[in-house]
Amino acid sequence: MPVAELLSRHPDAWRRATRAPFLEAVRDGTLPAGAFDTWLVQDAHFLADLLRFQARLLARAPRPAQAVLAGGCVALVAELDWFGRVAEGRGLDLAAPRLPATIAYGDLLYRLDAADVATALTALWAVERAYLDAWSGALPGAPEYREFVEHWTVPGFASYVAGLAAAADDAGPPDEAVFLEVAAAEAEFWRMAR
């Protein structure tokens, strides 16, 4: 079964992971700037955890999956640099403490180091597909958030997510349990900033 079939097998979990009041408020402009800033700082923490997880996965992945994983690592480094510039411009402290949802998501990524490669690739695809679907649902975004929504929905990111799907499909059957864990972590992450 291709990983993409998990979306139709678990529509309620996926909806909770990708449709949230936070995202609706980004789209319609009712999200307070402070809530968005809290989310940005927490997402920067999450991205650092994701980079560590993905770099370790790259080292143990089958050769055909390594190119997409390496490209993803390079993109995450660039994204963290971008977050640094955004934080500076908005006066945010990226060293602020992690909130419980961020800690829990990081713990999930850490536990995935012990998982087989197919499971880890399923999880990584689910993380990135959730991000793409969630921000695509927030298009075009209210004027004050539009640059962010556009940044996270560029065609190159969609291509990267498709590459992860192919790598996960090639690695073996998808792990439905880890897909559901990621979906639940995503839902909590959106709730955290509201």
N, C-alpha and C. Protein backbone atom coordinates (compact mmCIF):
# COMPACT_ATOMS: atom_id res chain seq x y z
N MET A 1 0.85 -1.18 0.00
CA MET A 1 0.00 0.00 0.00
C MET A 1 0.90 1.25 0.00
N PRO A 2 0.66 2.17 -0.89
CA PRO A 2 1.42 3.43 -0.87
C PRO A 2 1.07 4.26 0.36
N VAL A 3 2.05 5.05 0.83
CA VAL A 3 1.80 5.86 2.02
C VAL A 3 0.63 6.82 1.81
N ALA A 4 0.44 7.30 0.61
CA ALA A 4 -0.65 8.26 0.37
C ALA A 4 -2.02 7.67 0.69
N GLU A 5 -2.16 6.35 0.64
CA GLU A 5 -3.45 5.73 0.97
C GLU A 5 -3.80 5.89 2.45
N LEU A 6 -2.79 6.17 3.27
CA LEU A 6 -3.07 6.38 4.70
C LEU A 6 -4.00 7.58 4.90
N LEU A 7 -3.93 8.55 4.01
CA LEU A 7 -4.78 9.74 4.12
C LEU A 7 -6.25 9.38 4.02
N SER A 8 -6.59 8.49 3.09
CA SER A 8 -7.99 8.10 2.92
C SER A 8 -8.41 7.02 3.92
N ARG A 9 -7.46 6.30 4.46
CA ARG A 9 -7.78 5.28 5.47
C ARG A 9 -8.06 5.91 6.83
N HIS A 10 -7.52 7.10 7.06
CA HIS A 10 -7.67 7.76 8.36
C HIS A 10 -8.04 9.24 8.17
N PRO A 11 -9.18 9.50 7.52
CA PRO A 11 -9.51 10.90 7.19
C PRO A 11 -9.74 11.79 8.41
N ASP A 12 -10.30 11.25 9.47
CA ASP A 12 -10.56 12.08 10.65
C ASP A 12 -9.25 12.50 11.33
N ALA A 13 -8.34 11.56 11.47
CA ALA A 13 -7.04 11.89 12.08
C ALA A 13 -6.30 12.90 11.21
N TRP A 14 -6.37 12.73 9.90
CA TRP A 14 -5.68 13.65 9.00
C TRP A 14 -6.32 15.05 9.03
N ARG A 15 -7.61 15.09 9.11
CA ARG A 15 -8.30 16.38 9.20
C ARG A 15 -7.87 17.12 10.47
N ARG A 16 -7.79 16.41 11.58
CA ARG A 16 -7.35 17.05 12.83
C ARG A 16 -5.90 17.52 12.72
N ALA A 17 -5.09 16.80 11.95
CA ALA A 17 -3.67 17.16 11.80
C ALA A 17 -3.45 18.34 10.87
N THR A 18 -4.39 18.59 9.98
CA THR A 18 -4.15 19.59 8.93
C THR A 18 -5.18 20.71 8.87
N ARG A 19 -6.22 20.63 9.67
CA ARG A 19 -7.25 21.67 9.72
C ARG A 19 -7.45 22.03 11.18
N ALA A 20 -7.11 23.24 11.53
CA ALA A 20 -7.18 23.64 12.93
C ALA A 20 -7.61 25.09 13.03
N PRO A 21 -8.19 25.47 14.15
CA PRO A 21 -8.56 26.88 14.34
C PRO A 21 -7.38 27.83 14.14
N PHE A 22 -6.19 27.40 14.53
CA PHE A 22 -4.99 28.22 14.31
C PHE A 22 -4.85 28.56 12.82
N LEU A 23 -4.96 27.56 11.98
CA LEU A 23 -4.79 27.75 10.53
C LEU A 23 -5.93 28.58 9.94
N GLU A 24 -7.14 28.34 10.41
CA GLU A 24 -8.28 29.15 9.96
C GLU A 24 -8.07 30.62 10.31
N ALA A 25 -7.53 30.86 11.50
CA ALA A 25 -7.28 32.24 11.94
C ALA A 25 -6.15 32.88 11.15
N VAL A 26 -5.17 32.08 10.72
CA VAL A 26 -4.13 32.60 9.83
C VAL A 26 -4.75 33.01 8.50
N ARG A 27 -5.66 32.18 8.01
CA ARG A 27 -6.30 32.44 6.72
C ARG A 27 -7.19 33.68 6.77
N ASP A 28 -7.95 33.84 7.87
CA ASP A 28 -8.90 34.96 7.90
C ASP A 28 -8.39 36.19 8.66
N GLY A 29 -7.20 36.10 9.23
CA GLY A 29 -6.61 37.27 9.87
C GLY A 29 -7.02 37.50 11.31
N THR A 30 -7.64 36.52 11.95
CA THR A 30 -8.08 36.70 13.34
C THR A 30 -7.09 36.16 14.36
N LEU A 31 -5.99 35.59 13.90
CA LEU A 31 -5.00 35.06 14.83
C LEU A 31 -4.19 36.21 15.43
N PRO A 32 -4.15 36.31 16.76
CA PRO A 32 -3.32 37.35 17.37
C PRO A 32 -1.84 37.13 17.04
N ALA A 33 -1.13 38.21 16.83
CA ALA A 33 0.29 38.13 16.46
C ALA A 33 1.08 37.36 17.51
N GLY A 34 0.72 37.51 18.79
CA GLY A 34 1.43 36.79 19.84
C GLY A 34 1.29 35.28 19.72
N ALA A 35 0.13 34.81 19.34
CA ALA A 35 -0.06 33.37 19.16
C ALA A 35 0.78 32.87 17.98
N PHE A 36 0.83 33.65 16.92
CA PHE A 36 1.65 33.25 15.77
C PHE A 36 3.13 33.24 16.17
N ASP A 37 3.56 34.23 16.91
CA ASP A 37 4.95 34.29 17.34
C ASP A 37 5.31 33.11 18.23
N THR A 38 4.40 32.74 19.13
CA THR A 38 4.63 31.55 19.97
C THR A 38 4.81 30.33 19.08
N TRP A 39 3.94 30.18 18.10
CA TRP A 39 4.03 29.04 17.20
C TRP A 39 5.35 29.06 16.42
N LEU A 40 5.77 30.24 15.95
CA LEU A 40 7.03 30.33 15.20
C LEU A 40 8.22 29.85 16.03
N VAL A 41 8.30 30.29 17.27
CA VAL A 41 9.41 29.89 18.13
C VAL A 41 9.38 28.37 18.35
N GLN A 42 8.20 27.84 18.61
CA GLN A 42 8.09 26.39 18.82
C GLN A 42 8.41 25.61 17.54
N ASP A 43 8.00 26.15 16.40
CA ASP A 43 8.31 25.47 15.14
C ASP A 43 9.80 25.48 14.87
N ALA A 44 10.49 26.53 15.25
CA ALA A 44 11.95 26.55 15.10
C ALA A 44 12.59 25.44 15.95
N HIS A 45 12.09 25.26 17.18
CA HIS A 45 12.59 24.15 18.01
C HIS A 45 12.31 22.81 17.33
N PHE A 46 11.09 22.67 16.81
CA PHE A 46 10.72 21.42 16.15
C PHE A 46 11.63 21.16 14.93
N LEU A 47 11.88 22.20 14.15
CA LEU A 47 12.73 22.03 12.96
C LEU A 47 14.14 21.57 13.33
N ALA A 48 14.67 22.06 14.44
CA ALA A 48 15.98 21.60 14.88
C ALA A 48 15.93 20.11 15.22
N ASP A 49 14.86 19.68 15.89
CA ASP A 49 14.69 18.26 16.19
C ASP A 49 14.53 17.44 14.91
N LEU A 50 13.77 17.98 13.96
CA LEU A 50 13.55 17.29 12.70
C LEU A 50 14.85 17.13 11.92
N LEU A 51 15.68 18.16 11.92
CA LEU A 51 16.97 18.08 11.23
C LEU A 51 17.83 16.98 11.84
N ARG A 52 17.89 16.91 13.16
CA ARG A 52 18.68 15.85 13.80
C ARG A 52 18.14 14.47 13.42
N PHE A 53 16.82 14.30 13.48
CA PHE A 53 16.21 13.02 13.11
C PHE A 53 16.51 12.67 11.65
N GLN A 54 16.33 13.63 10.77
CA GLN A 54 16.50 13.35 9.35
C GLN A 54 17.96 13.06 9.01
N ALA A 55 18.89 13.74 9.66
CA ALA A 55 20.31 13.47 9.40
C ALA A 55 20.67 12.05 9.83
N ARG A 56 20.14 11.62 10.96
CA ARG A 56 20.40 10.25 11.41
C ARG A 56 19.73 9.23 10.49
N LEU A 57 18.55 9.55 10.01
CA LEU A 57 17.86 8.67 9.07
C LEU A 57 18.62 8.57 7.76
N LEU A 58 19.15 9.67 7.29
CA LEU A 58 19.95 9.68 6.06
C LEU A 58 21.09 8.67 6.15
N ALA A 59 21.74 8.62 7.29
CA ALA A 59 22.90 7.73 7.45
C ALA A 59 22.54 6.25 7.36
N ARG A 60 21.30 5.89 7.67
CA ARG A 60 20.93 4.47 7.66
C ARG A 60 19.93 4.10 6.57
N ALA A 61 19.53 5.08 5.76
CA ALA A 61 18.53 4.83 4.72
C ALA A 61 19.15 4.09 3.53
N PRO A 62 18.32 3.39 2.78
CA PRO A 62 18.82 2.75 1.56
C PRO A 62 19.30 3.82 0.57
N ARG A 63 20.26 3.46 -0.23
CA ARG A 63 20.87 4.40 -1.16
C ARG A 63 19.85 5.17 -2.00
N PRO A 64 18.81 4.54 -2.55
CA PRO A 64 17.86 5.31 -3.37
C PRO A 64 17.13 6.42 -2.62
N ALA A 65 17.01 6.31 -1.30
CA ALA A 65 16.32 7.33 -0.51
C ALA A 65 17.24 8.46 -0.07
N GLN A 66 18.54 8.26 -0.20
CA GLN A 66 19.47 9.23 0.38
C GLN A 66 19.44 10.60 -0.30
N ALA A 67 19.21 10.65 -1.58
CA ALA A 67 19.21 11.96 -2.26
C ALA A 67 18.09 12.86 -1.75
N VAL A 68 16.89 12.32 -1.63
CA VAL A 68 15.78 13.15 -1.14
C VAL A 68 16.00 13.53 0.32
N LEU A 69 16.55 12.62 1.11
CA LEU A 69 16.81 12.93 2.51
C LEU A 69 17.91 13.97 2.66
N ALA A 70 18.97 13.86 1.85
CA ALA A 70 20.05 14.84 1.90
C ALA A 70 19.54 16.22 1.48
N GLY A 71 18.74 16.24 0.42
CA GLY A 71 18.15 17.51 -0.01
C GLY A 71 17.28 18.11 1.07
N GLY A 72 16.55 17.27 1.78
CA GLY A 72 15.71 17.73 2.88
C GLY A 72 16.54 18.31 4.01
N CYS A 73 17.67 17.68 4.32
CA CYS A 73 18.55 18.20 5.37
C CYS A 73 19.08 19.58 5.01
N VAL A 74 19.51 19.73 3.76
CA VAL A 74 20.01 21.04 3.30
C VAL A 74 18.89 22.08 3.40
N ALA A 75 17.68 21.70 3.00
CA ALA A 75 16.55 22.62 3.06
C ALA A 75 16.22 22.99 4.51
N LEU A 76 16.35 22.04 5.44
CA LEU A 76 16.08 22.34 6.85
C LEU A 76 17.11 23.31 7.42
N VAL A 77 18.36 23.18 7.01
CA VAL A 77 19.39 24.13 7.45
C VAL A 77 19.02 25.53 6.96
N ALA A 78 18.64 25.62 5.69
CA ALA A 78 18.23 26.92 5.13
C ALA A 78 16.99 27.46 5.84
N GLU A 79 16.06 26.57 6.16
CA GLU A 79 14.83 26.99 6.84
C GLU A 79 15.14 27.51 8.25
N LEU A 80 16.05 26.86 8.94
CA LEU A 80 16.44 27.34 10.27
C LEU A 80 17.12 28.71 10.19
N ASP A 81 17.92 28.92 9.15
CA ASP A 81 18.52 30.25 8.93
C ASP A 81 17.42 31.29 8.69
N TRP A 82 16.43 30.92 7.87
CA TRP A 82 15.29 31.82 7.59
C TRP A 82 14.54 32.13 8.88
N PHE A 83 14.30 31.10 9.70
CA PHE A 83 13.63 31.32 10.98
C PHE A 83 14.42 32.30 11.84
N GLY A 84 15.73 32.20 11.81
CA GLY A 84 16.56 33.13 12.58
C GLY A 84 16.35 34.57 12.12
N ARG A 85 16.30 34.78 10.82
CA ARG A 85 16.07 36.13 10.29
C ARG A 85 14.66 36.62 10.65
N VAL A 86 13.68 35.75 10.52
CA VAL A 86 12.30 36.12 10.87
C VAL A 86 12.22 36.47 12.35
N ALA A 87 12.83 35.66 13.20
CA ALA A 87 12.79 35.91 14.64
C ALA A 87 13.44 37.24 14.97
N GLU A 88 14.54 37.52 14.35
CA GLU A 88 15.21 38.80 14.59
C GLU A 88 14.31 39.96 14.18
N GLY A 89 13.69 39.85 13.03
CA GLY A 89 12.80 40.90 12.54
C GLY A 89 11.57 41.10 13.40
N ARG A 90 11.10 40.02 14.04
CA ARG A 90 9.90 40.10 14.87
C ARG A 90 10.23 40.26 16.35
N GLY A 91 11.52 40.30 16.68
CA GLY A 91 11.93 40.44 18.08
C GLY A 91 11.64 39.21 18.92
N LEU A 92 11.78 38.02 18.34
CA LEU A 92 11.48 36.78 19.04
C LEU A 92 12.74 36.14 19.60
N ASP A 93 12.60 35.44 20.70
CA ASP A 93 13.70 34.73 21.34
C ASP A 93 13.59 33.25 20.99
N LEU A 94 14.44 32.79 20.08
CA LEU A 94 14.39 31.38 19.68
C LEU A 94 14.94 30.45 20.76
N ALA A 95 15.49 31.02 21.81
CA ALA A 95 15.96 30.21 22.94
C ALA A 95 14.87 30.06 24.01
N ALA A 96 13.68 30.57 23.75
CA ALA A 96 12.58 30.44 24.70
C ALA A 96 12.32 28.96 24.97
N PRO A 97 11.83 28.63 26.14
CA PRO A 97 11.60 27.21 26.48
C PRO A 97 10.62 26.53 25.52
N ARG A 98 10.86 25.25 25.35
CA ARG A 98 9.95 24.42 24.56
C ARG A 98 8.67 24.18 25.35
N LEU A 99 7.57 24.21 24.64
CA LEU A 99 6.28 23.90 25.26
C LEU A 99 6.04 22.39 25.21
N PRO A 100 5.11 21.87 26.02
CA PRO A 100 4.90 20.42 26.08
C PRO A 100 4.65 19.75 24.72
N ALA A 101 3.88 20.37 23.84
CA ALA A 101 3.62 19.75 22.53
C ALA A 101 4.90 19.63 21.71
N THR A 102 5.79 20.60 21.83
CA THR A 102 7.06 20.57 21.12
C THR A 102 7.96 19.48 21.69
N ILE A 103 7.98 19.39 23.00
CA ILE A 103 8.79 18.35 23.65
C ILE A 103 8.28 16.96 23.24
N ALA A 104 6.97 16.77 23.25
CA ALA A 104 6.40 15.47 22.90
C ALA A 104 6.70 15.10 21.45
N TYR A 105 6.61 16.07 20.56
CA TYR A 105 6.90 15.79 19.14
C TYR A 105 8.38 15.45 18.97
N GLY A 106 9.25 16.18 19.65
CA GLY A 106 10.68 15.86 19.61
C GLY A 106 10.97 14.47 20.14
N ASP A 107 10.27 14.10 21.22
CA ASP A 107 10.44 12.75 21.77
C ASP A 107 10.02 11.68 20.77
N LEU A 108 8.95 11.94 20.03
CA LEU A 108 8.52 11.00 18.99
C LEU A 108 9.62 10.83 17.95
N LEU A 109 10.18 11.93 17.49
CA LEU A 109 11.26 11.85 16.49
C LEU A 109 12.46 11.08 17.05
N TYR A 110 12.78 11.31 18.30
CA TYR A 110 13.91 10.61 18.92
C TYR A 110 13.64 9.10 18.98
N ARG A 111 12.41 8.73 19.35
CA ARG A 111 12.06 7.30 19.41
C ARG A 111 12.14 6.65 18.04
N LEU A 112 11.89 7.42 17.00
CA LEU A 112 11.92 6.86 15.64
C LEU A 112 13.33 6.46 15.19
N ASP A 113 14.34 6.90 15.91
CA ASP A 113 15.70 6.45 15.60
C ASP A 113 15.83 4.94 15.77
N ALA A 114 15.04 4.37 16.65
CA ALA A 114 15.09 2.93 16.89
C ALA A 114 14.16 2.15 15.96
N ALA A 115 13.36 2.86 15.18
CA ALA A 115 12.40 2.19 14.28
C ALA A 115 13.11 1.74 13.01
N ASP A 116 12.50 0.79 12.32
CA ASP A 116 13.04 0.39 11.03
C ASP A 116 12.91 1.55 10.04
N VAL A 117 13.67 1.49 8.97
CA VAL A 117 13.73 2.59 8.02
C VAL A 117 12.36 2.87 7.39
N ALA A 118 11.60 1.84 7.06
CA ALA A 118 10.29 2.05 6.45
C ALA A 118 9.37 2.84 7.39
N THR A 119 9.41 2.51 8.66
CA THR A 119 8.60 3.22 9.64
C THR A 119 9.05 4.67 9.75
N ALA A 120 10.36 4.89 9.83
CA ALA A 120 10.89 6.24 9.95
C ALA A 120 10.56 7.07 8.71
N LEU A 121 10.64 6.47 7.54
CA LEU A 121 10.31 7.20 6.31
C LEU A 121 8.81 7.51 6.24
N THR A 122 7.98 6.58 6.70
CA THR A 122 6.54 6.86 6.76
C THR A 122 6.30 8.07 7.66
N ALA A 123 6.95 8.09 8.81
CA ALA A 123 6.78 9.20 9.74
C ALA A 123 7.25 10.51 9.14
N LEU A 124 8.41 10.51 8.52
CA LEU A 124 8.94 11.75 7.93
C LEU A 124 8.02 12.25 6.83
N TRP A 125 7.55 11.35 5.98
CA TRP A 125 6.60 11.76 4.94
C TRP A 125 5.34 12.36 5.59
N ALA A 126 4.83 11.72 6.63
CA ALA A 126 3.61 12.22 7.28
C ALA A 126 3.84 13.61 7.88
N VAL A 127 4.99 13.83 8.50
CA VAL A 127 5.32 15.15 9.06
C VAL A 127 5.27 16.21 7.97
N GLU A 128 5.96 15.95 6.89
CA GLU A 128 6.08 16.96 5.84
C GLU A 128 4.79 17.09 5.03
N ARG A 129 4.09 16.01 4.81
CA ARG A 129 2.82 16.09 4.10
C ARG A 129 1.79 16.86 4.93
N ALA A 130 1.81 16.65 6.24
CA ALA A 130 0.89 17.39 7.12
C ALA A 130 1.18 18.89 7.04
N TYR A 131 2.43 19.24 7.07
CA TYR A 131 2.81 20.66 6.99
C TYR A 131 2.34 21.27 5.68
N LEU A 132 2.59 20.55 4.58
CA LEU A 132 2.17 21.04 3.26
C LEU A 132 0.65 21.16 3.18
N ASP A 133 -0.06 20.13 3.59
CA ASP A 133 -1.53 20.16 3.50
C ASP A 133 -2.12 21.23 4.42
N ALA A 134 -1.56 21.36 5.61
CA ALA A 134 -2.07 22.35 6.57
C ALA A 134 -1.92 23.76 6.02
N TRP A 135 -0.74 24.09 5.55
CA TRP A 135 -0.52 25.45 5.05
C TRP A 135 -1.23 25.68 3.73
N SER A 136 -1.39 24.65 2.92
CA SER A 136 -2.15 24.80 1.68
C SER A 136 -3.61 25.13 1.98
N GLY A 137 -4.12 24.58 3.09
CA GLY A 137 -5.49 24.88 3.51
C GLY A 137 -5.65 26.29 4.05
N ALA A 138 -4.53 26.94 4.39
CA ALA A 138 -4.57 28.32 4.90
C ALA A 138 -4.40 29.35 3.79
N LEU A 139 -4.19 28.89 2.56
CA LEU A 139 -4.03 29.83 1.43
C LEU A 139 -5.28 30.67 1.24
N PRO A 140 -5.21 31.90 0.84
CA PRO A 140 -3.97 32.63 0.57
C PRO A 140 -3.34 33.22 1.82
N GLY A 141 -4.03 33.14 2.94
CA GLY A 141 -3.54 33.72 4.18
C GLY A 141 -3.91 35.19 4.26
N ALA A 142 -4.20 35.64 5.45
CA ALA A 142 -4.49 37.07 5.66
C ALA A 142 -3.23 37.86 5.33
N PRO A 143 -3.37 39.12 4.95
CA PRO A 143 -2.20 39.91 4.54
C PRO A 143 -1.02 39.84 5.51
N GLU A 144 -1.30 39.86 6.82
CA GLU A 144 -0.19 39.85 7.78
C GLU A 144 0.52 38.50 7.87
N TYR A 145 -0.10 37.45 7.35
CA TYR A 145 0.51 36.12 7.38
C TYR A 145 0.80 35.55 5.99
N ARG A 146 0.43 36.27 4.96
CA ARG A 146 0.52 35.73 3.60
C ARG A 146 1.93 35.29 3.22
N GLU A 147 2.95 36.08 3.58
CA GLU A 147 4.31 35.70 3.20
C GLU A 147 4.70 34.35 3.78
N PHE A 148 4.21 34.04 4.99
CA PHE A 148 4.52 32.76 5.63
C PHE A 148 3.79 31.63 4.93
N VAL A 149 2.51 31.83 4.66
CA VAL A 149 1.72 30.79 4.00
C VAL A 149 2.33 30.49 2.63
N GLU A 150 2.68 31.51 1.90
CA GLU A 150 3.30 31.30 0.58
C GLU A 150 4.64 30.60 0.71
N HIS A 151 5.41 30.95 1.72
CA HIS A 151 6.73 30.34 1.93
C HIS A 151 6.61 28.82 2.13
N TRP A 152 5.55 28.42 2.85
CA TRP A 152 5.41 27.00 3.18
C TRP A 152 4.55 26.22 2.20
N THR A 153 4.22 26.82 1.06
CA THR A 153 3.43 26.11 0.06
C THR A 153 4.05 26.19 -1.33
N VAL A 154 5.33 26.48 -1.41
CA VAL A 154 5.99 26.60 -2.71
C VAL A 154 6.00 25.25 -3.43
N PRO A 155 5.97 25.27 -4.76
CA PRO A 155 5.97 24.01 -5.51
C PRO A 155 7.16 23.10 -5.19
N GLY A 156 8.31 23.68 -4.89
CA GLY A 156 9.47 22.86 -4.55
C GLY A 156 9.25 22.02 -3.31
N PHE A 157 8.50 22.55 -2.36
CA PHE A 157 8.21 21.78 -1.15
C PHE A 157 7.27 20.62 -1.49
N ALA A 158 6.30 20.86 -2.34
CA ALA A 158 5.39 19.78 -2.76
C ALA A 158 6.18 18.68 -3.48
N SER A 159 7.15 19.05 -4.29
CA SER A 159 7.99 18.06 -4.98
C SER A 159 8.80 17.24 -3.98
N TYR A 160 9.32 17.92 -2.97
CA TYR A 160 10.08 17.23 -1.93
C TYR A 160 9.19 16.21 -1.20
N VAL A 161 7.97 16.60 -0.86
CA VAL A 161 7.04 15.70 -0.18
C VAL A 161 6.73 14.49 -1.08
N ALA A 162 6.58 14.72 -2.37
CA ALA A 162 6.36 13.61 -3.31
C ALA A 162 7.58 12.68 -3.33
N GLY A 163 8.76 13.25 -3.27
CA GLY A 163 9.98 12.43 -3.21
C GLY A 163 10.04 11.59 -1.95
N LEU A 164 9.61 12.15 -0.83
CA LEU A 164 9.55 11.38 0.41
C LEU A 164 8.55 10.24 0.31
N ALA A 165 7.41 10.50 -0.34
CA ALA A 165 6.41 9.44 -0.53
C ALA A 165 7.01 8.29 -1.32
N ALA A 166 7.74 8.61 -2.39
CA ALA A 166 8.36 7.57 -3.21
C ALA A 166 9.39 6.79 -2.39
N ALA A 167 10.18 7.49 -1.60
CA ALA A 167 11.19 6.81 -0.78
C ALA A 167 10.52 5.90 0.25
N ALA A 168 9.45 6.39 0.88
CA ALA A 168 8.73 5.57 1.86
C ALA A 168 8.09 4.36 1.19
N ASP A 169 7.50 4.56 0.02
CA ASP A 169 6.87 3.45 -0.70
C ASP A 169 7.91 2.39 -1.07
N ASP A 170 9.08 2.82 -1.48
CA ASP A 170 10.14 1.88 -1.86
C ASP A 170 10.70 1.11 -0.67
N ALA A 171 10.60 1.70 0.52
CA ALA A 171 11.19 1.09 1.71
C ALA A 171 10.37 -0.06 2.27
N GLY A 172 9.08 -0.09 1.94
CA GLY A 172 8.25 -1.18 2.45
C GLY A 172 6.88 -0.67 2.84
N PRO A 173 6.06 -1.55 3.37
CA PRO A 173 4.69 -1.16 3.73
C PRO A 173 4.71 -0.04 4.77
N PRO A 174 3.77 0.90 4.66
CA PRO A 174 3.74 1.99 5.63
C PRO A 174 3.27 1.52 7.00
N ASP A 175 3.73 2.19 8.00
CA ASP A 175 3.36 1.88 9.38
C ASP A 175 2.19 2.78 9.77
N GLU A 176 1.00 2.19 9.84
CA GLU A 176 -0.19 2.99 10.15
C GLU A 176 -0.14 3.57 11.55
N ALA A 177 0.42 2.84 12.49
CA ALA A 177 0.48 3.33 13.87
C ALA A 177 1.32 4.59 13.96
N VAL A 178 2.46 4.63 13.27
CA VAL A 178 3.30 5.82 13.34
C VAL A 178 2.65 6.98 12.58
N PHE A 179 1.95 6.67 11.51
CA PHE A 179 1.20 7.71 10.80
C PHE A 179 0.20 8.38 11.76
N LEU A 180 -0.51 7.57 12.53
CA LEU A 180 -1.49 8.11 13.47
C LEU A 180 -0.81 8.88 14.61
N GLU A 181 0.37 8.43 15.03
CA GLU A 181 1.12 9.17 16.05
C GLU A 181 1.53 10.55 15.53
N VAL A 182 2.00 10.60 14.30
CA VAL A 182 2.38 11.88 13.72
C VAL A 182 1.15 12.77 13.58
N ALA A 183 0.06 12.22 13.11
CA ALA A 183 -1.17 13.02 12.96
C ALA A 183 -1.60 13.61 14.30
N ALA A 184 -1.53 12.82 15.35
CA ALA A 184 -1.90 13.32 16.68
C ALA A 184 -0.93 14.39 17.16
N ALA A 185 0.36 14.21 16.90
CA ALA A 185 1.35 15.21 17.30
C ALA A 185 1.14 16.52 16.54
N GLU A 186 0.79 16.41 15.27
CA GLU A 186 0.51 17.62 14.48
C GLU A 186 -0.70 18.36 15.04
N ALA A 187 -1.75 17.63 15.36
CA ALA A 187 -2.96 18.26 15.90
C ALA A 187 -2.64 19.00 17.20
N GLU A 188 -1.84 18.38 18.06
CA GLU A 188 -1.45 19.02 19.32
C GLU A 188 -0.59 20.26 19.07
N PHE A 189 0.26 20.19 18.06
CA PHE A 189 1.16 21.30 17.78
C PHE A 189 0.38 22.53 17.33
N TRP A 190 -0.67 22.34 16.54
CA TRP A 190 -1.50 23.47 16.14
C TRP A 190 -2.27 24.04 17.33
N ARG A 191 -2.71 23.17 18.23
CA ARG A 191 -3.47 23.63 19.40
C ARG A 191 -2.60 24.40 20.38
N MET A 192 -1.34 24.06 20.43
CA MET A 192 -0.42 24.59 21.43
C MET A 192 -0.35 26.11 21.45
N ALA A 193 -0.42 26.76 20.31
CA ALA A 193 -0.22 28.20 20.25
C ALA A 193 -1.50 29.00 20.45
N ARG A 194 -2.66 28.37 20.48
CA ARG A 194 -3.93 29.10 20.60
C ARG A 194 -4.27 29.38 22.03
